[in-house]
Amino acid sequence: MKRFLRWCGILGVGALGGCGGPATEPSPPVGDVRISTDRAQYSLARDSFAVVTLTNESNRPLHLPLSGYIAYQRLLDRVWSDAFSWFTSDGIGRSFTLPAFSSRQDQLEIWAYLAGQPGTYRFQYSIYRTPRLGVAVSLEKRVSAPFIVTP
């Protein structure tokens, strides 16, 4: 009798499990981001700040390290230099969160941040899929379009 009741219970749970709603479309991949600058060209003589916007276009949060989440790269001889950052964030914890479907803006002083050097640059964010910073978003999604800095 116990065996019969056990089988009835298994069949009942299986039948209830099949009564869900329609299947949903898969969610967008984690890490879909857009990085944009407020201009395509800046002047060291006339412009003070570059405004960089990071937009999380996925339905899941993204995570940025408190140790420094934005850097720049300079194009030298058709090769991007190593990423360089001159500031770090301050806070408690390993990372902070950029919620799903949200944006943040960073206002960076051009003269100080880009070391006062004319050239072609791009901004690079450190963006991760997990709060413990275990899985990075691919590099091509973490960089801005190139921009020009003139004297």
Short mmCIF file of N, CA and C in Angstrom, two decimals:
data_model
loop_
_atom_site.label_atom_id
_atom_site.label_comp_id
_atom_site.label_asym_id
_atom_site.label_seq_id
_atom_site.Cartn_x
_atom_site.Cartn_y
_atom_site.Cartn_z
N MET A 1 0.82 -1.19 0.00
CA MET A 1 0.00 0.00 0.00
C MET A 1 0.87 1.27 0.00
N LYS A 2 1.98 1.22 0.79
CA LYS A 2 2.87 2.38 0.82
C LYS A 2 3.46 2.65 -0.55
N ARG A 3 3.82 1.58 -1.25
CA ARG A 3 4.40 1.73 -2.58
C ARG A 3 3.38 2.38 -3.52
N PHE A 4 2.11 1.96 -3.45
CA PHE A 4 1.05 2.52 -4.29
C PHE A 4 0.88 4.02 -4.00
N LEU A 5 0.87 4.40 -2.72
CA LEU A 5 0.71 5.81 -2.35
C LEU A 5 1.91 6.65 -2.81
N ARG A 6 3.10 6.06 -2.72
CA ARG A 6 4.30 6.75 -3.17
C ARG A 6 4.21 7.05 -4.66
N TRP A 7 3.78 6.05 -5.46
CA TRP A 7 3.64 6.25 -6.91
C TRP A 7 2.57 7.28 -7.23
N CYS A 8 1.49 7.26 -6.49
CA CYS A 8 0.43 8.27 -6.70
C CYS A 8 0.97 9.67 -6.41
N GLY A 9 1.77 9.79 -5.35
CA GLY A 9 2.36 11.08 -5.02
C GLY A 9 3.30 11.56 -6.11
N ILE A 10 4.12 10.66 -6.63
CA ILE A 10 5.06 11.03 -7.70
C ILE A 10 4.31 11.46 -8.94
N LEU A 11 3.28 10.71 -9.32
CA LEU A 11 2.49 11.07 -10.50
C LEU A 11 1.75 12.39 -10.30
N GLY A 12 1.25 12.63 -9.09
CA GLY A 12 0.54 13.88 -8.81
C GLY A 12 1.46 15.08 -8.92
N VAL A 13 2.66 14.98 -8.36
CA VAL A 13 3.62 16.08 -8.45
C VAL A 13 4.02 16.31 -9.90
N GLY A 14 4.23 15.24 -10.65
CA GLY A 14 4.58 15.37 -12.07
C GLY A 14 3.48 16.04 -12.86
N ALA A 15 2.23 15.70 -12.57
CA ALA A 15 1.10 16.31 -13.28
C ALA A 15 1.00 17.79 -12.95
N LEU A 16 1.20 18.15 -11.69
CA LEU A 16 1.14 19.56 -11.31
C LEU A 16 2.28 20.35 -11.93
N GLY A 17 3.44 19.74 -12.04
CA GLY A 17 4.58 20.41 -12.64
C GLY A 17 4.35 20.75 -14.10
N GLY A 18 3.54 19.99 -14.79
CA GLY A 18 3.27 20.25 -16.20
C GLY A 18 2.18 21.27 -16.42
N CYS A 19 1.63 21.84 -15.36
CA CYS A 19 0.52 22.79 -15.49
C CYS A 19 0.97 24.23 -15.43
N GLY A 20 2.22 24.50 -15.71
CA GLY A 20 2.72 25.87 -15.66
C GLY A 20 2.24 26.68 -16.85
N GLY A 21 2.61 27.95 -16.86
CA GLY A 21 2.25 28.83 -17.95
C GLY A 21 3.06 28.53 -19.19
N PRO A 22 2.85 29.30 -20.24
CA PRO A 22 3.59 29.07 -21.48
C PRO A 22 5.08 29.32 -21.28
N ALA A 23 5.88 28.68 -22.09
CA ALA A 23 7.33 28.86 -22.00
C ALA A 23 7.68 30.30 -22.34
N THR A 24 8.67 30.83 -21.65
CA THR A 24 9.08 32.21 -21.90
C THR A 24 10.32 32.23 -22.79
N GLU A 25 10.51 33.36 -23.45
CA GLU A 25 11.70 33.54 -24.27
C GLU A 25 12.92 33.57 -23.35
N PRO A 26 14.04 33.08 -23.82
CA PRO A 26 15.23 33.17 -22.98
C PRO A 26 15.59 34.62 -22.71
N SER A 27 16.10 34.88 -21.53
CA SER A 27 16.45 36.25 -21.17
C SER A 27 17.69 36.70 -21.96
N PRO A 28 17.85 38.02 -22.12
CA PRO A 28 19.04 38.50 -22.81
C PRO A 28 20.29 38.03 -22.08
N PRO A 29 21.38 37.86 -22.79
CA PRO A 29 22.59 37.39 -22.13
C PRO A 29 23.07 38.39 -21.10
N VAL A 30 23.61 37.88 -20.02
CA VAL A 30 24.18 38.73 -18.99
C VAL A 30 25.37 39.46 -19.59
N GLY A 31 25.46 40.74 -19.29
CA GLY A 31 26.63 41.47 -19.74
C GLY A 31 26.42 42.32 -20.97
N ASP A 32 25.21 42.41 -21.48
CA ASP A 32 24.97 43.32 -22.60
C ASP A 32 25.07 44.74 -22.08
N VAL A 33 26.09 45.44 -22.52
CA VAL A 33 26.33 46.80 -22.05
C VAL A 33 26.62 47.72 -23.23
N ARG A 34 26.44 49.01 -22.98
CA ARG A 34 26.78 50.02 -23.98
C ARG A 34 27.57 51.10 -23.25
N ILE A 35 28.68 51.50 -23.84
CA ILE A 35 29.51 52.56 -23.27
C ILE A 35 29.62 53.66 -24.31
N SER A 36 29.29 54.88 -23.90
CA SER A 36 29.32 56.00 -24.85
C SER A 36 29.94 57.22 -24.17
N THR A 37 30.53 58.08 -24.99
CA THR A 37 31.06 59.35 -24.51
C THR A 37 30.17 60.47 -25.03
N ASP A 38 30.23 61.61 -24.38
CA ASP A 38 29.38 62.72 -24.79
C ASP A 38 29.89 63.39 -26.06
N ARG A 39 31.13 63.12 -26.48
CA ARG A 39 31.68 63.69 -27.69
C ARG A 39 32.62 62.71 -28.37
N ALA A 40 32.86 62.93 -29.64
CA ALA A 40 33.83 62.12 -30.39
C ALA A 40 35.21 62.77 -30.40
N GLN A 41 35.28 64.05 -29.99
CA GLN A 41 36.55 64.77 -29.97
C GLN A 41 36.55 65.76 -28.82
N TYR A 42 37.70 65.84 -28.13
CA TYR A 42 37.87 66.76 -27.01
C TYR A 42 39.13 67.59 -27.26
N SER A 43 39.15 68.79 -26.70
CA SER A 43 40.31 69.67 -26.81
C SER A 43 40.87 69.89 -25.41
N LEU A 44 42.18 69.68 -25.26
CA LEU A 44 42.81 69.94 -23.96
C LEU A 44 42.72 71.41 -23.59
N ALA A 45 42.71 72.30 -24.59
CA ALA A 45 42.66 73.74 -24.32
C ALA A 45 41.26 74.22 -23.95
N ARG A 46 40.23 73.61 -24.52
CA ARG A 46 38.87 74.13 -24.33
C ARG A 46 37.95 73.26 -23.48
N ASP A 47 38.16 71.97 -23.43
CA ASP A 47 37.23 71.07 -22.74
C ASP A 47 37.79 70.66 -21.39
N SER A 48 36.93 70.64 -20.41
CA SER A 48 37.36 70.26 -19.06
C SER A 48 37.08 68.80 -18.74
N PHE A 49 35.90 68.32 -19.16
CA PHE A 49 35.48 66.99 -18.75
C PHE A 49 34.98 66.16 -19.92
N ALA A 50 35.17 64.87 -19.80
CA ALA A 50 34.52 63.90 -20.69
C ALA A 50 33.46 63.20 -19.85
N VAL A 51 32.27 63.07 -20.41
CA VAL A 51 31.20 62.36 -19.71
C VAL A 51 31.04 61.01 -20.38
N VAL A 52 31.23 59.96 -19.60
CA VAL A 52 31.15 58.59 -20.11
C VAL A 52 29.93 57.94 -19.48
N THR A 53 29.09 57.33 -20.31
CA THR A 53 27.87 56.68 -19.83
C THR A 53 27.97 55.18 -20.03
N LEU A 54 27.75 54.45 -18.96
CA LEU A 54 27.71 52.99 -18.97
C LEU A 54 26.26 52.59 -18.80
N THR A 55 25.71 51.85 -19.77
CA THR A 55 24.32 51.42 -19.72
C THR A 55 24.25 49.91 -19.68
N ASN A 56 23.55 49.39 -18.67
CA ASN A 56 23.31 47.96 -18.54
C ASN A 56 22.02 47.66 -19.29
N GLU A 57 22.12 47.02 -20.44
CA GLU A 57 20.95 46.72 -21.26
C GLU A 57 20.44 45.30 -21.04
N SER A 58 20.97 44.61 -20.05
CA SER A 58 20.51 43.25 -19.76
C SER A 58 19.48 43.29 -18.64
N ASN A 59 18.86 42.14 -18.39
CA ASN A 59 17.86 42.08 -17.32
C ASN A 59 18.46 41.55 -16.02
N ARG A 60 19.76 41.61 -15.90
CA ARG A 60 20.44 41.17 -14.68
C ARG A 60 21.44 42.24 -14.26
N PRO A 61 21.73 42.32 -12.98
CA PRO A 61 22.70 43.32 -12.54
C PRO A 61 24.11 42.99 -13.02
N LEU A 62 24.90 44.03 -13.14
CA LEU A 62 26.32 43.89 -13.43
C LEU A 62 27.09 44.43 -12.23
N HIS A 63 28.36 44.07 -12.13
CA HIS A 63 29.14 44.43 -10.95
C HIS A 63 30.45 45.06 -11.37
N LEU A 64 30.80 46.16 -10.70
CA LEU A 64 32.02 46.90 -10.98
C LEU A 64 32.89 46.89 -9.73
N PRO A 65 34.19 46.65 -9.87
CA PRO A 65 35.05 46.56 -8.69
C PRO A 65 35.28 47.92 -8.04
N LEU A 66 35.26 47.94 -6.73
CA LEU A 66 35.54 49.18 -6.02
C LEU A 66 37.00 49.60 -6.16
N SER A 67 37.87 48.68 -6.49
CA SER A 67 39.29 49.00 -6.59
C SER A 67 39.63 49.87 -7.80
N GLY A 68 38.70 50.08 -8.68
CA GLY A 68 38.91 50.90 -9.88
C GLY A 68 38.18 50.27 -11.03
N TYR A 69 37.20 50.94 -11.56
CA TYR A 69 36.33 50.32 -12.56
C TYR A 69 36.42 50.95 -13.94
N ILE A 70 37.10 52.09 -14.06
CA ILE A 70 37.22 52.71 -15.38
C ILE A 70 38.66 53.13 -15.61
N ALA A 71 39.13 52.88 -16.81
CA ALA A 71 40.51 53.20 -17.19
C ALA A 71 40.49 53.74 -18.61
N TYR A 72 41.61 54.21 -19.06
CA TYR A 72 41.71 54.63 -20.46
C TYR A 72 42.83 53.86 -21.14
N GLN A 73 42.74 53.80 -22.46
CA GLN A 73 43.79 53.23 -23.29
C GLN A 73 44.10 54.23 -24.40
N ARG A 74 45.36 54.35 -24.74
CA ARG A 74 45.78 55.24 -25.82
C ARG A 74 46.22 54.39 -27.00
N LEU A 75 45.85 54.81 -28.19
CA LEU A 75 46.24 54.11 -29.42
C LEU A 75 47.63 54.60 -29.84
N LEU A 76 48.59 53.68 -29.81
CA LEU A 76 49.97 54.00 -30.19
C LEU A 76 50.42 52.99 -31.22
N ASP A 77 50.83 53.47 -32.39
CA ASP A 77 51.27 52.58 -33.47
C ASP A 77 50.23 51.50 -33.78
N ARG A 78 48.97 51.89 -33.82
CA ARG A 78 47.84 51.01 -34.15
C ARG A 78 47.60 49.89 -33.13
N VAL A 79 48.13 50.06 -31.93
CA VAL A 79 47.93 49.08 -30.86
C VAL A 79 47.44 49.83 -29.62
N TRP A 80 46.40 49.30 -28.96
CA TRP A 80 45.91 49.92 -27.74
C TRP A 80 46.88 49.64 -26.60
N SER A 81 47.26 50.69 -25.88
CA SER A 81 48.16 50.54 -24.74
C SER A 81 47.45 49.79 -23.61
N ASP A 82 48.22 49.40 -22.61
CA ASP A 82 47.61 48.79 -21.43
C ASP A 82 46.67 49.80 -20.79
N ALA A 83 45.59 49.32 -20.21
CA ALA A 83 44.62 50.19 -19.55
C ALA A 83 45.27 50.85 -18.34
N PHE A 84 44.98 52.14 -18.15
CA PHE A 84 45.54 52.89 -17.03
C PHE A 84 44.44 53.67 -16.33
N SER A 85 44.45 53.61 -15.02
CA SER A 85 43.48 54.35 -14.22
C SER A 85 44.23 55.06 -13.11
N TRP A 86 43.85 56.30 -12.82
CA TRP A 86 44.56 57.02 -11.77
C TRP A 86 43.72 57.22 -10.52
N PHE A 87 42.55 56.60 -10.45
CA PHE A 87 41.76 56.72 -9.22
C PHE A 87 41.16 55.38 -8.86
N THR A 88 40.75 55.28 -7.59
CA THR A 88 40.02 54.11 -7.13
C THR A 88 38.76 54.59 -6.45
N SER A 89 37.78 53.72 -6.38
CA SER A 89 36.54 54.03 -5.68
C SER A 89 36.73 53.72 -4.21
N ASP A 90 35.89 54.29 -3.40
CA ASP A 90 35.96 54.05 -1.97
C ASP A 90 34.63 53.49 -1.50
N GLY A 91 34.68 52.44 -0.74
CA GLY A 91 33.45 51.86 -0.23
C GLY A 91 33.72 50.56 0.50
N ILE A 92 32.66 49.94 0.93
CA ILE A 92 32.76 48.68 1.64
C ILE A 92 32.36 47.56 0.70
N GLY A 93 33.16 46.53 0.65
CA GLY A 93 32.85 45.39 -0.20
C GLY A 93 33.78 45.31 -1.38
N ARG A 94 33.61 44.29 -2.14
CA ARG A 94 34.46 44.02 -3.29
C ARG A 94 33.98 44.77 -4.53
N SER A 95 32.67 44.93 -4.66
CA SER A 95 32.11 45.52 -5.88
C SER A 95 30.86 46.32 -5.56
N PHE A 96 30.42 47.10 -6.54
CA PHE A 96 29.10 47.73 -6.44
C PHE A 96 28.30 47.32 -7.66
N THR A 97 27.00 47.46 -7.56
CA THR A 97 26.09 46.90 -8.56
C THR A 97 25.53 47.98 -9.47
N LEU A 98 25.45 47.67 -10.76
CA LEU A 98 24.71 48.47 -11.72
C LEU A 98 23.46 47.66 -12.03
N PRO A 99 22.30 48.10 -11.52
CA PRO A 99 21.08 47.31 -11.70
C PRO A 99 20.72 47.09 -13.17
N ALA A 100 19.89 46.10 -13.40
CA ALA A 100 19.41 45.80 -14.75
C ALA A 100 18.72 47.02 -15.34
N PHE A 101 18.90 47.23 -16.63
CA PHE A 101 18.25 48.31 -17.38
C PHE A 101 18.49 49.69 -16.75
N SER A 102 19.70 49.93 -16.28
CA SER A 102 20.01 51.23 -15.70
C SER A 102 21.34 51.74 -16.26
N SER A 103 21.63 53.00 -15.97
CA SER A 103 22.85 53.64 -16.47
C SER A 103 23.55 54.35 -15.33
N ARG A 104 24.82 54.62 -15.54
CA ARG A 104 25.58 55.50 -14.64
C ARG A 104 26.48 56.36 -15.51
N GLN A 105 26.76 57.56 -15.04
CA GLN A 105 27.65 58.46 -15.76
C GLN A 105 28.87 58.76 -14.91
N ASP A 106 30.01 58.82 -15.56
CA ASP A 106 31.25 59.22 -14.91
C ASP A 106 31.75 60.46 -15.62
N GLN A 107 32.06 61.49 -14.85
CA GLN A 107 32.58 62.74 -15.40
C GLN A 107 34.07 62.77 -15.08
N LEU A 108 34.90 62.71 -16.12
CA LEU A 108 36.34 62.58 -15.95
C LEU A 108 37.04 63.84 -16.44
N GLU A 109 37.90 64.39 -15.61
CA GLU A 109 38.66 65.57 -15.99
C GLU A 109 39.69 65.19 -17.05
N ILE A 110 39.56 65.78 -18.22
CA ILE A 110 40.37 65.37 -19.37
C ILE A 110 41.86 65.58 -19.13
N TRP A 111 42.23 66.77 -18.68
CA TRP A 111 43.65 67.07 -18.53
C TRP A 111 44.31 66.10 -17.54
N ALA A 112 43.70 65.90 -16.41
CA ALA A 112 44.29 65.02 -15.38
C ALA A 112 44.17 63.55 -15.77
N TYR A 113 43.01 63.16 -16.22
CA TYR A 113 42.77 61.74 -16.46
C TYR A 113 43.59 61.22 -17.64
N LEU A 114 43.70 61.99 -18.69
CA LEU A 114 44.42 61.54 -19.89
C LEU A 114 45.86 62.06 -19.93
N ALA A 115 46.35 62.52 -18.80
CA ALA A 115 47.75 62.96 -18.64
C ALA A 115 48.13 64.09 -19.60
N GLY A 116 47.15 64.85 -20.07
CA GLY A 116 47.44 66.01 -20.91
C GLY A 116 48.09 65.69 -22.24
N GLN A 117 47.86 64.52 -22.77
CA GLN A 117 48.49 64.10 -24.02
C GLN A 117 47.47 64.00 -25.15
N PRO A 118 47.64 64.76 -26.25
CA PRO A 118 46.77 64.59 -27.41
C PRO A 118 46.92 63.18 -27.98
N GLY A 119 45.89 62.70 -28.64
CA GLY A 119 45.96 61.38 -29.26
C GLY A 119 44.58 60.75 -29.41
N THR A 120 44.57 59.48 -29.74
CA THR A 120 43.34 58.70 -29.87
C THR A 120 43.23 57.80 -28.65
N TYR A 121 42.07 57.84 -28.01
CA TYR A 121 41.84 57.11 -26.77
C TYR A 121 40.53 56.33 -26.83
N ARG A 122 40.36 55.48 -25.83
CA ARG A 122 39.06 54.87 -25.54
C ARG A 122 39.03 54.59 -24.04
N PHE A 123 37.81 54.56 -23.50
CA PHE A 123 37.64 54.21 -22.09
C PHE A 123 37.33 52.73 -21.99
N GLN A 124 37.84 52.11 -20.94
CA GLN A 124 37.60 50.69 -20.70
C GLN A 124 37.10 50.51 -19.27
N TYR A 125 35.95 49.88 -19.14
CA TYR A 125 35.38 49.56 -17.82
C TYR A 125 35.76 48.15 -17.42
N SER A 126 35.84 47.92 -16.12
CA SER A 126 35.94 46.57 -15.56
C SER A 126 34.53 46.21 -15.12
N ILE A 127 33.93 45.24 -15.79
CA ILE A 127 32.54 44.85 -15.53
C ILE A 127 32.48 43.34 -15.39
N TYR A 128 31.78 42.91 -14.36
CA TYR A 128 31.69 41.48 -14.07
C TYR A 128 30.24 41.03 -13.96
N ARG A 129 30.04 39.75 -14.15
CA ARG A 129 28.70 39.17 -14.08
C ARG A 129 28.31 38.75 -12.68
N THR A 130 29.29 38.63 -11.79
CA THR A 130 29.01 38.16 -10.43
C THR A 130 29.56 39.16 -9.42
N PRO A 131 28.93 39.27 -8.25
CA PRO A 131 29.39 40.23 -7.24
C PRO A 131 30.80 39.94 -6.73
N ARG A 132 31.23 38.70 -6.83
CA ARG A 132 32.57 38.34 -6.37
C ARG A 132 33.61 38.53 -7.48
N LEU A 133 33.19 39.13 -8.60
CA LEU A 133 34.07 39.50 -9.71
C LEU A 133 34.75 38.29 -10.35
N GLY A 134 33.98 37.22 -10.49
CA GLY A 134 34.53 35.99 -11.02
C GLY A 134 34.51 35.88 -12.53
N VAL A 135 33.51 36.44 -13.19
CA VAL A 135 33.36 36.29 -14.64
C VAL A 135 33.26 37.68 -15.26
N ALA A 136 34.28 38.05 -16.04
CA ALA A 136 34.30 39.37 -16.67
C ALA A 136 33.45 39.38 -17.94
N VAL A 137 32.83 40.50 -18.20
CA VAL A 137 32.14 40.72 -19.48
C VAL A 137 33.24 40.85 -20.53
N SER A 138 32.98 40.37 -21.74
CA SER A 138 34.01 40.37 -22.79
C SER A 138 34.51 41.79 -23.08
N LEU A 139 35.78 41.89 -23.44
CA LEU A 139 36.43 43.19 -23.63
C LEU A 139 35.71 44.05 -24.66
N GLU A 140 35.27 43.49 -25.77
CA GLU A 140 34.64 44.31 -26.81
C GLU A 140 33.36 44.99 -26.32
N LYS A 141 32.75 44.47 -25.26
CA LYS A 141 31.55 45.10 -24.69
C LYS A 141 31.89 46.10 -23.60
N ARG A 142 33.15 46.12 -23.16
CA ARG A 142 33.56 46.96 -22.03
C ARG A 142 34.31 48.22 -22.44
N VAL A 143 34.43 48.50 -23.74
CA VAL A 143 35.18 49.66 -24.18
C VAL A 143 34.29 50.63 -24.95
N SER A 144 34.65 51.91 -24.87
CA SER A 144 33.94 52.93 -25.64
C SER A 144 34.47 52.95 -27.06
N ALA A 145 33.77 53.65 -27.91
CA ALA A 145 34.30 53.92 -29.25
C ALA A 145 35.53 54.82 -29.09
N PRO A 146 36.48 54.74 -29.99
CA PRO A 146 37.65 55.64 -29.91
C PRO A 146 37.22 57.10 -30.03
N PHE A 147 37.97 57.97 -29.37
CA PHE A 147 37.74 59.41 -29.48
C PHE A 147 39.09 60.10 -29.59
N ILE A 148 39.06 61.33 -30.11
CA ILE A 148 40.28 62.09 -30.38
C ILE A 148 40.44 63.17 -29.31
N VAL A 149 41.66 63.36 -28.85
CA VAL A 149 41.99 64.47 -27.96
C VAL A 149 43.01 65.34 -28.69
N THR A 150 42.66 66.60 -28.88
CA THR A 150 43.53 67.55 -29.58
C THR A 150 44.19 68.49 -28.56
N PRO A 151 45.27 69.18 -28.97
CA PRO A 151 45.94 70.12 -28.03
C PRO A 151 45.01 71.23 -27.55
#
